[in-house]
Short mmCIF file of C-alpha atoms and ligand atoms in Angstrom, two decimals:
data_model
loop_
_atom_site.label_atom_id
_atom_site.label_comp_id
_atom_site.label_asym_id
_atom_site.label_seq_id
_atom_site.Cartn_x
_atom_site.Cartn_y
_atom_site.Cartn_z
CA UNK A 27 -53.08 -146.25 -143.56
CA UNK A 28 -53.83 -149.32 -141.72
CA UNK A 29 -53.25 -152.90 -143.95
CA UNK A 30 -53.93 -156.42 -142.68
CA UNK A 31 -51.66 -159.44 -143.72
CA UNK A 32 -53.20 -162.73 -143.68
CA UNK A 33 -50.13 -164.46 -141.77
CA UNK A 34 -48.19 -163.54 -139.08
CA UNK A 35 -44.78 -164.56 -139.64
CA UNK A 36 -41.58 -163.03 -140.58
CA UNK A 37 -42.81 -161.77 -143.66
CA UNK A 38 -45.95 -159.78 -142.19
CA UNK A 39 -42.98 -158.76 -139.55
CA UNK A 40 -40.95 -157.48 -142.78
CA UNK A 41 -43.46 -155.34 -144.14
CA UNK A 42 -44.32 -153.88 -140.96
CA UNK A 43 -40.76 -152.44 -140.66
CA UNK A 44 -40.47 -151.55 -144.01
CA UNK A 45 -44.19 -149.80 -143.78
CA UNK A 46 -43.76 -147.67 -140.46
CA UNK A 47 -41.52 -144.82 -141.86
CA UNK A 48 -44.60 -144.27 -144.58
CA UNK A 49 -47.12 -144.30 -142.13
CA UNK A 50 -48.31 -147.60 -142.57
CA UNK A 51 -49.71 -149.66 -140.00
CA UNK A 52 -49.54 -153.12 -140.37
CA UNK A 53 -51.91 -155.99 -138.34
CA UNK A 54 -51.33 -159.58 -138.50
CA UNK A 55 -54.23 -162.40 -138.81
CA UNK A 56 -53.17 -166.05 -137.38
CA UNK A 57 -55.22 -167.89 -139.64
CA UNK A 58 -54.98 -170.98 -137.25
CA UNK A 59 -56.59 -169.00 -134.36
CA UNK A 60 -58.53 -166.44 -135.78
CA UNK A 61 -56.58 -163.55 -133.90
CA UNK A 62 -55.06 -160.29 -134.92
CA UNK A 63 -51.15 -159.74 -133.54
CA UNK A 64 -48.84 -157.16 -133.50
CA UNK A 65 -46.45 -158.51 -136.36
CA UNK A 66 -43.55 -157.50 -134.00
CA UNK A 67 -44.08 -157.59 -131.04
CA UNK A 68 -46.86 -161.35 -131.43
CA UNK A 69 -48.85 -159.77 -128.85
CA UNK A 70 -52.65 -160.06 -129.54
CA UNK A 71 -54.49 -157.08 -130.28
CA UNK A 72 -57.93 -158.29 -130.78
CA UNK A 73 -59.89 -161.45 -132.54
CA UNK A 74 -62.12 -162.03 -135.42
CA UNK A 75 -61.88 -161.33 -138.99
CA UNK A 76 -64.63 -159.12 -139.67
CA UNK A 77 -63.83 -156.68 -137.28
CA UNK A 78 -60.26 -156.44 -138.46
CA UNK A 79 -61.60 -155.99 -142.42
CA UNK A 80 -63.84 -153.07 -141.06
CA UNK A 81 -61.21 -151.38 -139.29
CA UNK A 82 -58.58 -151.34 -142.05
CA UNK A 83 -58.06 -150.00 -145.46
CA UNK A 84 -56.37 -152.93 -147.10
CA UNK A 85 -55.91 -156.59 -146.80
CA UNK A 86 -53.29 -158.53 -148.33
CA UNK A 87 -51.49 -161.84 -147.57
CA UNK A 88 -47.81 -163.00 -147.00
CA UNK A 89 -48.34 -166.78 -147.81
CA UNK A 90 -50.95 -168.76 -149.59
CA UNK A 91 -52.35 -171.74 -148.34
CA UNK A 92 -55.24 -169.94 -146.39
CA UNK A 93 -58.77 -171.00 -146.14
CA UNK A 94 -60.91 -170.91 -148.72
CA UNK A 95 -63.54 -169.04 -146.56
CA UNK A 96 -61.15 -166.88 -145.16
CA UNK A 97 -60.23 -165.76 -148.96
CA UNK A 98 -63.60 -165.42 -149.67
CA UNK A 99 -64.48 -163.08 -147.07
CA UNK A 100 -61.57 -161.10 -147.69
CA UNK A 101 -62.72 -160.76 -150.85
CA UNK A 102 -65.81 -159.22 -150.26
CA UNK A 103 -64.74 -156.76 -148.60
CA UNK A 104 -63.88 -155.21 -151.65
CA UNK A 105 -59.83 -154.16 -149.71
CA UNK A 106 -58.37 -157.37 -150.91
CA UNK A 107 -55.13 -157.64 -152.92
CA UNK A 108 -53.59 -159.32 -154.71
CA UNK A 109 -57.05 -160.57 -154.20
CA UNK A 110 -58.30 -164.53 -154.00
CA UNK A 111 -58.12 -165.33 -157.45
CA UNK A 112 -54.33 -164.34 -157.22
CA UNK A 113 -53.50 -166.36 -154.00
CA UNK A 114 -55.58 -169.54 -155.37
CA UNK A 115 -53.15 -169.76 -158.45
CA UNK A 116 -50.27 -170.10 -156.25
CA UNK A 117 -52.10 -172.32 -153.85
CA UNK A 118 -53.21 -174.73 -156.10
CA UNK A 119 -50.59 -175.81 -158.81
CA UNK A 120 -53.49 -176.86 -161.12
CA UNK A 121 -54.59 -173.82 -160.83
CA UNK A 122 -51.17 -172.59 -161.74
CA UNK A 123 -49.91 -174.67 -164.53
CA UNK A 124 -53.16 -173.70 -165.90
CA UNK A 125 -52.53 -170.20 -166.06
CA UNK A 126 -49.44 -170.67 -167.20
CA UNK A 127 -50.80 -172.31 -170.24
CA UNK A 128 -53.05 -169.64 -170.46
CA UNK A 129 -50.32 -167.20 -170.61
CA UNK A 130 -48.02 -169.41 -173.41
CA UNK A 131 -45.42 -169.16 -170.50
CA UNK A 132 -43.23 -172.08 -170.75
CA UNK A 133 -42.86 -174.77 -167.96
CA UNK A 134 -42.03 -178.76 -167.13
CA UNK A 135 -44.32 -180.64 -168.91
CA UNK A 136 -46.75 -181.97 -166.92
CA UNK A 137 -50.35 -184.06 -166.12
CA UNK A 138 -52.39 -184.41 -162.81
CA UNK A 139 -52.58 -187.54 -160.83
CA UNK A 140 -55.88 -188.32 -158.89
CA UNK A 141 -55.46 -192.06 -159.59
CA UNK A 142 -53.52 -195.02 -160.64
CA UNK A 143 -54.67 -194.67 -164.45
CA UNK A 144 -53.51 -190.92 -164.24
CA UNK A 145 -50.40 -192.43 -162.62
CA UNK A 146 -49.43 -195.20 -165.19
CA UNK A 147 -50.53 -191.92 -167.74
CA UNK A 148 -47.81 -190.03 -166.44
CA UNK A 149 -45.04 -192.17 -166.49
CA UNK A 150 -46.05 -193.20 -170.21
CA UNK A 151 -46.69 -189.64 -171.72
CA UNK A 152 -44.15 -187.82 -169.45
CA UNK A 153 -41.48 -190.25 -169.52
CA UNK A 154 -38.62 -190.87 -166.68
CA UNK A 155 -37.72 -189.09 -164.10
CA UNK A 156 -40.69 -187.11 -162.97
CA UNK A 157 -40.91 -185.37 -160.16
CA UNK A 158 -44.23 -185.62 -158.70
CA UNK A 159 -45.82 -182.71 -156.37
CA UNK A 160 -48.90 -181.96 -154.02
CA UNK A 161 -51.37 -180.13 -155.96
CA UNK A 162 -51.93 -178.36 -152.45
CA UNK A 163 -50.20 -176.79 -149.49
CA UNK A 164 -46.72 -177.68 -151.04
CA UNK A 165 -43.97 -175.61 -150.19
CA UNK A 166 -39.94 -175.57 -149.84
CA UNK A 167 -40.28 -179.42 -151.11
CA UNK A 168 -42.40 -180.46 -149.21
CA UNK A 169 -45.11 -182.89 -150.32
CA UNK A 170 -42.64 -184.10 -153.20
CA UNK A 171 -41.89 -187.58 -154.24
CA UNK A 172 -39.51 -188.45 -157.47
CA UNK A 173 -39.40 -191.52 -160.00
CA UNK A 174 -36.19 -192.53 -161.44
CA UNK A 175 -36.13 -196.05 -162.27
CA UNK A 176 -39.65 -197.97 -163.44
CA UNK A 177 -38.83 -200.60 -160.78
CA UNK A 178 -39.95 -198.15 -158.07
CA UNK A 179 -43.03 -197.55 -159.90
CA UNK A 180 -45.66 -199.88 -157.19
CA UNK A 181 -43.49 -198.07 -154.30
CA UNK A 182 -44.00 -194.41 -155.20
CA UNK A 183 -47.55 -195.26 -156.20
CA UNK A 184 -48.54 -196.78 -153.18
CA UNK A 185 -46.95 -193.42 -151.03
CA UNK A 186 -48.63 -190.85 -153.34
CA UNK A 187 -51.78 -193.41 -152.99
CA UNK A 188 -51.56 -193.19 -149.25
CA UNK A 189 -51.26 -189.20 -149.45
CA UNK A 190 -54.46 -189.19 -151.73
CA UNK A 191 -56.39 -190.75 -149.49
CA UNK A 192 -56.12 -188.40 -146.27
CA UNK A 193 -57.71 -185.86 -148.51
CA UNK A 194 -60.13 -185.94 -150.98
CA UNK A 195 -59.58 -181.97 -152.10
CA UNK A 196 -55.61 -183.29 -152.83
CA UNK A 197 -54.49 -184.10 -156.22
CA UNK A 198 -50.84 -184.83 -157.54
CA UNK A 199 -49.03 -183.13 -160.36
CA UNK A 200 -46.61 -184.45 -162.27
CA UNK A 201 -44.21 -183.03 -164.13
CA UNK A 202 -40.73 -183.94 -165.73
CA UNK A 203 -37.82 -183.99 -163.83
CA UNK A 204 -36.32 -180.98 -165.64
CA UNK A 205 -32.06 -180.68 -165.86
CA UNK A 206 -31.53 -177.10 -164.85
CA UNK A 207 -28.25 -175.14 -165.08
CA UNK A 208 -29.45 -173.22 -162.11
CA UNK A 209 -32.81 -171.64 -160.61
CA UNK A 210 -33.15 -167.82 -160.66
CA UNK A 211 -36.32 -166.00 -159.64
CA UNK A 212 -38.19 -162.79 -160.63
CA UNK A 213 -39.55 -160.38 -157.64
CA UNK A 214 -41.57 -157.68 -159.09
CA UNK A 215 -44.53 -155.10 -158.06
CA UNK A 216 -47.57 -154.46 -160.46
CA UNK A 217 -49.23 -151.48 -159.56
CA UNK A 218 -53.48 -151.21 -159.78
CA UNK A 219 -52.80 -148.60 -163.09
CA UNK A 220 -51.07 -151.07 -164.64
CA UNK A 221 -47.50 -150.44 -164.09
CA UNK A 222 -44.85 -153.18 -163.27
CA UNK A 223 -41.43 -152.55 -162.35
CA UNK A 224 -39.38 -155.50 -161.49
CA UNK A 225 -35.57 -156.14 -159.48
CA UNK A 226 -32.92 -157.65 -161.15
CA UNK A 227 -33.13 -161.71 -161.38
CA UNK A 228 -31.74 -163.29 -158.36
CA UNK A 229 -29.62 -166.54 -158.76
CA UNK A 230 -30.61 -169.02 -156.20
CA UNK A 231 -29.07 -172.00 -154.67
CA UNK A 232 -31.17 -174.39 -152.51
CA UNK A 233 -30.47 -177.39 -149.71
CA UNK A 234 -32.89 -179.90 -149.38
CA UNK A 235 -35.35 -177.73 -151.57
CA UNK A 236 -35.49 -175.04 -149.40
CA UNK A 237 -33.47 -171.20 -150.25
CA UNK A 238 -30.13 -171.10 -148.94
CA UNK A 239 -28.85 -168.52 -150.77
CA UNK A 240 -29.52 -165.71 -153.42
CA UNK A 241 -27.26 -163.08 -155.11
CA UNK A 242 -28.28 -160.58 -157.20
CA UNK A 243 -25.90 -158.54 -159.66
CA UNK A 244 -26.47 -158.06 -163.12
CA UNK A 245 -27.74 -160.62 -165.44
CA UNK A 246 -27.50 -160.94 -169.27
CA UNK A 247 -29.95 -158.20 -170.34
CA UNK A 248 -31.86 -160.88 -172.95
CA UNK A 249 -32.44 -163.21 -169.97
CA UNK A 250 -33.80 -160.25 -167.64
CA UNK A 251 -36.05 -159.69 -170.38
CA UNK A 252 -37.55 -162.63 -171.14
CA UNK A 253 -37.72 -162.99 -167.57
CA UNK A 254 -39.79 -159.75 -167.31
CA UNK A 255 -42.07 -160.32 -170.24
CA UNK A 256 -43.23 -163.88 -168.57
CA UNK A 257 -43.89 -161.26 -165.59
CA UNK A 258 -45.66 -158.88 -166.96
CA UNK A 259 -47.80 -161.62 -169.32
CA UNK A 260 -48.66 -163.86 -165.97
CA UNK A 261 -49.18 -160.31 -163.95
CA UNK A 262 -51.57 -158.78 -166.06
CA UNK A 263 -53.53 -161.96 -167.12
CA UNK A 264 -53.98 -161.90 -163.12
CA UNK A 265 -54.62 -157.70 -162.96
CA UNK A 266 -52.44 -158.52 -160.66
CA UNK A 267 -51.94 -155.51 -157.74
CA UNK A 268 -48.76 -155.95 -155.47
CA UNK A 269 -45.20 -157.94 -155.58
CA UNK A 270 -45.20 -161.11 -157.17
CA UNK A 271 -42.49 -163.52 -157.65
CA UNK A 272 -41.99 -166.24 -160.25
CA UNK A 273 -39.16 -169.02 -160.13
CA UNK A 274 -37.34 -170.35 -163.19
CA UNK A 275 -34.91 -173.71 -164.00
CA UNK A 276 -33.05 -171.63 -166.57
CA UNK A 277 -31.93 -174.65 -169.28
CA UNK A 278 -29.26 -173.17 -171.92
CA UNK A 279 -30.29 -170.42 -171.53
CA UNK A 280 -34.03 -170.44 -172.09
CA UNK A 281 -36.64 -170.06 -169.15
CA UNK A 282 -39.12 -172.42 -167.89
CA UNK A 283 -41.39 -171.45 -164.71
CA UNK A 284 -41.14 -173.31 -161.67
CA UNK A 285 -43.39 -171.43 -159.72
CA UNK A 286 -45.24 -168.64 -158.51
CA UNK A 287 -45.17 -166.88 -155.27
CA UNK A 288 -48.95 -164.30 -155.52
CA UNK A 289 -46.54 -162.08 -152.16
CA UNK A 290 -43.08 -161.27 -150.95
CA UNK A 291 -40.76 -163.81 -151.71
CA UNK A 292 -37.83 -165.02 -149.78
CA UNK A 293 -35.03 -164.66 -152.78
CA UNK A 294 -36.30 -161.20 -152.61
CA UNK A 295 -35.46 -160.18 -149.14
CA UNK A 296 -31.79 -158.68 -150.87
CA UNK A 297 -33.58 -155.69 -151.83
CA UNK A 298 -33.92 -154.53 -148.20
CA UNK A 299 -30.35 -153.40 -148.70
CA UNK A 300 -29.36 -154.38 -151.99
CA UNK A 301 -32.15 -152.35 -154.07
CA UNK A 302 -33.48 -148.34 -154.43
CA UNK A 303 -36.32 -149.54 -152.47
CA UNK A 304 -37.15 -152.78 -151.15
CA UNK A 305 -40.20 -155.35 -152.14
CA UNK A 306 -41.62 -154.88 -148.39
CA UNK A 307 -42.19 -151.58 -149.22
CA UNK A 308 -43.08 -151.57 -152.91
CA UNK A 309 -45.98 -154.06 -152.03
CA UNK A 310 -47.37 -151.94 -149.75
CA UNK A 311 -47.11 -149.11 -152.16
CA UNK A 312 -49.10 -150.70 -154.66
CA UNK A 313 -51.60 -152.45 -152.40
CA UNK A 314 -52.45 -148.61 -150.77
CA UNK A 315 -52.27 -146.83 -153.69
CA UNK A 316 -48.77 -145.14 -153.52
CA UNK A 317 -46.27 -144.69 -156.66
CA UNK A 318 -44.11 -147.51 -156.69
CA UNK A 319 -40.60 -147.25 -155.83
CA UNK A 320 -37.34 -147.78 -157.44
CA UNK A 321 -36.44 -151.42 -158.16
CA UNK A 322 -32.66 -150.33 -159.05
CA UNK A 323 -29.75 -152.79 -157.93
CA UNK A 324 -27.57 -150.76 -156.17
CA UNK A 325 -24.76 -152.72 -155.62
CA UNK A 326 -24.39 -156.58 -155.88
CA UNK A 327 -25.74 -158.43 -152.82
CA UNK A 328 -26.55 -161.83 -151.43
CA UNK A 329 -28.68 -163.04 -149.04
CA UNK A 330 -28.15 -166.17 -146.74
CA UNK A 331 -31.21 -168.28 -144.76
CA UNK A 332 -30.59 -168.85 -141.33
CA UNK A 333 -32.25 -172.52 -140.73
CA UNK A 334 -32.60 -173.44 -137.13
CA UNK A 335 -30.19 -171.67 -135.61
CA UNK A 336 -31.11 -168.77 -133.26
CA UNK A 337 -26.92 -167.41 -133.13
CA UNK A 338 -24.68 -166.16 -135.30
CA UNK A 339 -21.32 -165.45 -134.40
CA UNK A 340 -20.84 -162.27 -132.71
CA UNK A 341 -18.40 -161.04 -135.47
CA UNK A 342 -20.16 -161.26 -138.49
CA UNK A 343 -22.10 -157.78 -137.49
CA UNK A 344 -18.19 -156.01 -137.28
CA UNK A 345 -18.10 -156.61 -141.25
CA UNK A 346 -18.79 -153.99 -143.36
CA UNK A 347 -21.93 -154.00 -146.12
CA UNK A 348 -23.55 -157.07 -143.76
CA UNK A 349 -27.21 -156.78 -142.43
CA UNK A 350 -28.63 -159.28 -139.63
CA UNK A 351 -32.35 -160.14 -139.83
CA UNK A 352 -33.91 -162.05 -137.34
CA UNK A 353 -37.57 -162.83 -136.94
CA UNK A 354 -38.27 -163.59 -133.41
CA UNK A 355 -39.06 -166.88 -133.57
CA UNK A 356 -38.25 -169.52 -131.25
CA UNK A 357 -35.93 -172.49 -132.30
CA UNK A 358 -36.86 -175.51 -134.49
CA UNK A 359 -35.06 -177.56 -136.77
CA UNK A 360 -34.67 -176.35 -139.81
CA UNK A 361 -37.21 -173.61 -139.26
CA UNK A 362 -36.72 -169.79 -141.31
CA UNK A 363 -35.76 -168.12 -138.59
CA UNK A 364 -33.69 -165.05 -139.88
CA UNK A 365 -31.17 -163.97 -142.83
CA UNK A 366 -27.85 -162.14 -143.27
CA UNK A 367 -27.69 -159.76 -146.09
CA UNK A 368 -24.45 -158.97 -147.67
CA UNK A 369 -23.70 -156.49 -150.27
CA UNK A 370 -20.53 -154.63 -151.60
CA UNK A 371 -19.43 -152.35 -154.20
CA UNK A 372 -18.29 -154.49 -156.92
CA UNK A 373 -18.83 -158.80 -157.31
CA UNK A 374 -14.74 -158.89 -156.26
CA UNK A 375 -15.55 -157.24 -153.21
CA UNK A 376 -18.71 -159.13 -152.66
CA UNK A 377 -16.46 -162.56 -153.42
CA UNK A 378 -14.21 -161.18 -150.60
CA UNK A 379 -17.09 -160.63 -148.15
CA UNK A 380 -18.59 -163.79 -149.24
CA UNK A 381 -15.69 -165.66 -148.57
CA UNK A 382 -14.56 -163.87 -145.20
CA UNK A 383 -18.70 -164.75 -144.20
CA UNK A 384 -18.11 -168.48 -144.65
CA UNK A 385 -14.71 -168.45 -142.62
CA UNK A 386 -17.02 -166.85 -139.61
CA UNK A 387 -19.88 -169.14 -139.86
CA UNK A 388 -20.09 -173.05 -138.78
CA UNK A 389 -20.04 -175.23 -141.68
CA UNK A 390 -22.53 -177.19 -140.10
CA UNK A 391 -25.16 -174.97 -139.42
CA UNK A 392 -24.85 -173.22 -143.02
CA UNK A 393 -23.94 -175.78 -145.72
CA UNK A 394 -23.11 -175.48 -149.60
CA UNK A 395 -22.42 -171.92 -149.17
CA UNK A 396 -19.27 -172.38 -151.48
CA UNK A 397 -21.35 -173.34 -154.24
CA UNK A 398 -22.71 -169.90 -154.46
CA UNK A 399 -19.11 -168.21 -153.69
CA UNK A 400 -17.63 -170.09 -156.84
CA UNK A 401 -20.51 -168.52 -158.87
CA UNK A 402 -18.94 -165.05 -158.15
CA UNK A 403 -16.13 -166.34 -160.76
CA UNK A 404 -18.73 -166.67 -163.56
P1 AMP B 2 -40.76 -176.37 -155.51
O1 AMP B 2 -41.39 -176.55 -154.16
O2 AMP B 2 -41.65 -176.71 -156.65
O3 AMP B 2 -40.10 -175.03 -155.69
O4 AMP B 2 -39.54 -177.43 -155.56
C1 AMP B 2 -38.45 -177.35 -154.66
C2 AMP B 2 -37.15 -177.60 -155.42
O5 AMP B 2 -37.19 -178.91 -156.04
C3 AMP B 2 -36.91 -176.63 -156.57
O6 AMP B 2 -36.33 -175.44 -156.10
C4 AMP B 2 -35.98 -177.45 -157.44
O7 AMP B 2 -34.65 -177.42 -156.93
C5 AMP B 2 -36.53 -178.85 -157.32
N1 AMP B 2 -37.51 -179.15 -158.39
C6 AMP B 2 -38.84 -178.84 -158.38
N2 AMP B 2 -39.44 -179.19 -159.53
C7 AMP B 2 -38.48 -179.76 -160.31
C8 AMP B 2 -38.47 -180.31 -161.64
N3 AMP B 2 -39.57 -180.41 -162.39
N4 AMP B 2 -37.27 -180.75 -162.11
C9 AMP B 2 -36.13 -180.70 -161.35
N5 AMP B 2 -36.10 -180.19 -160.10
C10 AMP B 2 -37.25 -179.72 -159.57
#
């Protein structure tokens, strides 16, 4: 089987690892210019879309924010999924809180900003703080601007004003500013008969709105399930084929939706050692027709980002039940550019692990990690 992946980055890379030992070849299109590339390797291996759809069986996508052209020829060729209508709804979060709605799954109230009336609207209807978000090509915070106090009401405006006017497809959500106990996310795989079969919730702790770190061990089983049936409800409404992931703010214990991720998702990438089988592989099960895999926890694991750093410490591969994933990129600030999975028989051990991890690694580089270490108490 040979499957396409809009996007050639680490997640593209991820599948193609996870897809080899099933036969599965996987190609990489660079949106930006139009090539095909080895997902490992980043060597070319030919150009032009059309070619690439006629020479493979499948085409699916490991981020979002992709032309619309580009969706809509994928599209026709009649290989494409999730498909467009699943990658728009991520890409768009009008397009998102509206299916939402249509699925009566709960989220921040919100109202979308394309002017000052919309603006003064918001603040009015919505109330203080809001947060306030790009209706397009937002992603790990970015694009985001928040309102506390009404005295910083002509400042903000004038910003999101400013952003508005470099675009005229852009529009601005906003949404109240919502007091979370913590954020947990949903990775599951829906299968073309129908079939969904999700992982365990992951607990997730970000920096600067961007993943740090996620650990995944069992859950209260009520909260797993009302995590799965906003899944299954947004999934299907979506005849949705693939894995899709969903964030939450959990608040007392009820779930609102954040967002959704139509692909692999980062507070997923635990299951590559953590799970029965792991999403890489499940969404390339269900995107080529396979049975889908086990999404069983095996034991409790964490992951941790790697942000701009292109070194660990030599040591940290001599510890037992740890996994180093790097991507092959070259250095930037703050850029993804690998992550360490850790796992362990029981949470104690995983504390212990956890703990020994942090002692290895500079503070610096990898900050907050104790807030997810004092979780392990819970
Ligand atoms: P997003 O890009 O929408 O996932 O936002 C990045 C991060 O900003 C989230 O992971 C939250 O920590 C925070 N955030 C986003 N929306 C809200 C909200 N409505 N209320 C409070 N915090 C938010």
């Amino acid at each position: 089987m040979n499957v396409l992946v809009l996007g050639a980055g680490q997640l593209a890379r991820m599948m193609s690892l996870a897809g080899a030992p099933l036969n599965i070849t996987i190609s990489a299109y660079d949106v930006n210019t139009d090539d095909i590339i080895h997902p490992l390797t980043q060597q070319k291996l030919g150009a032009g879309l059309a070619k690439a759809l006629a020479d493979v069986d499948v085409v699916t996508a490991e981020f979002e924010h992709i032309p619309l052209a580009v969706l809509e020829q994928c599209q026709q060729s009649g290989k494409f999924y999730p498909g467009s209508a699943a990658i728009l709804a991520g890409a768009d979060r009008r397009q998102e809180k509206a299916l939402l709605e249509r699925c009566s799954v709960a989220s921040a109230r919100y109202s979308v900003i394309n002017n000052h009336d919309d603006f003064n609207d918001a603040v009015n209807q919505l109330g203080l703080p809001l947060v306030f978000k790009s209706a397009l090509a937002g992603y790990d915070g970015k694009g985001q601007w928040r309102l506390k106090d009404q005295a910083d009401c002509t400042g903000v405006w004038q910003q999101m004003a400013d952003f508005l006017a470099t675009d005229s497809k852009q529009a601005i959500v906003a949404e109240q500013f919502i007091r979370f106990n913590r954020e947990l996310s949903l990775v599951g795989v829906r299968a073309g008969s129908g079939e969904v079969r999700v992982y365990p919730l992951t607990e997730n702790h970000h920096v600067n709105g961007v993943l740090s770190v996620s650990l995944a061990r069992p859950l209260p089983r009520q909260l797993q399930q009302r995590a799965e049936q906003m899944f299954a409800a947004i999934a299907s409404s979506l005849d949705y084929v693939g894995v899709l992931a969903i964030e939450f703010f959990e608040v007392e214990g009820e779930l609102l939706v954040n967002e959704i991720a139509p692909r692999v998702h980062n507070s997923g990438h635990w299951t590559q050692q953590g799970a029965d089988v792991c999403q890489f592989e499940n969404h390339l099960r269900a995107v080529t027709g396979l049975p889908l895999g086990s999404t069983e926890l095996l034991r409790p694991s964490l992951m941790v980002n790697i942000l701009g750093e292109d070194s660990t410490p030599p040591a940290i591969l001599g510890m037992p039940g740890l996994h180093l994933h790097w991507y092959g990129k070259s250095k930037r600030p703050g850029r993804k550019m690998g992550h360490i999975n850790l796992s362990a028989s029981s949470l104690a051990e995983l504390k212990a692990r956890f703990a020994k991890l942090i002692d290895l690694l500079p503070a610096a580089a990898f900050p907050e990690l104790e807030k997810m270490l004092s979780k392990l108490t819970d």
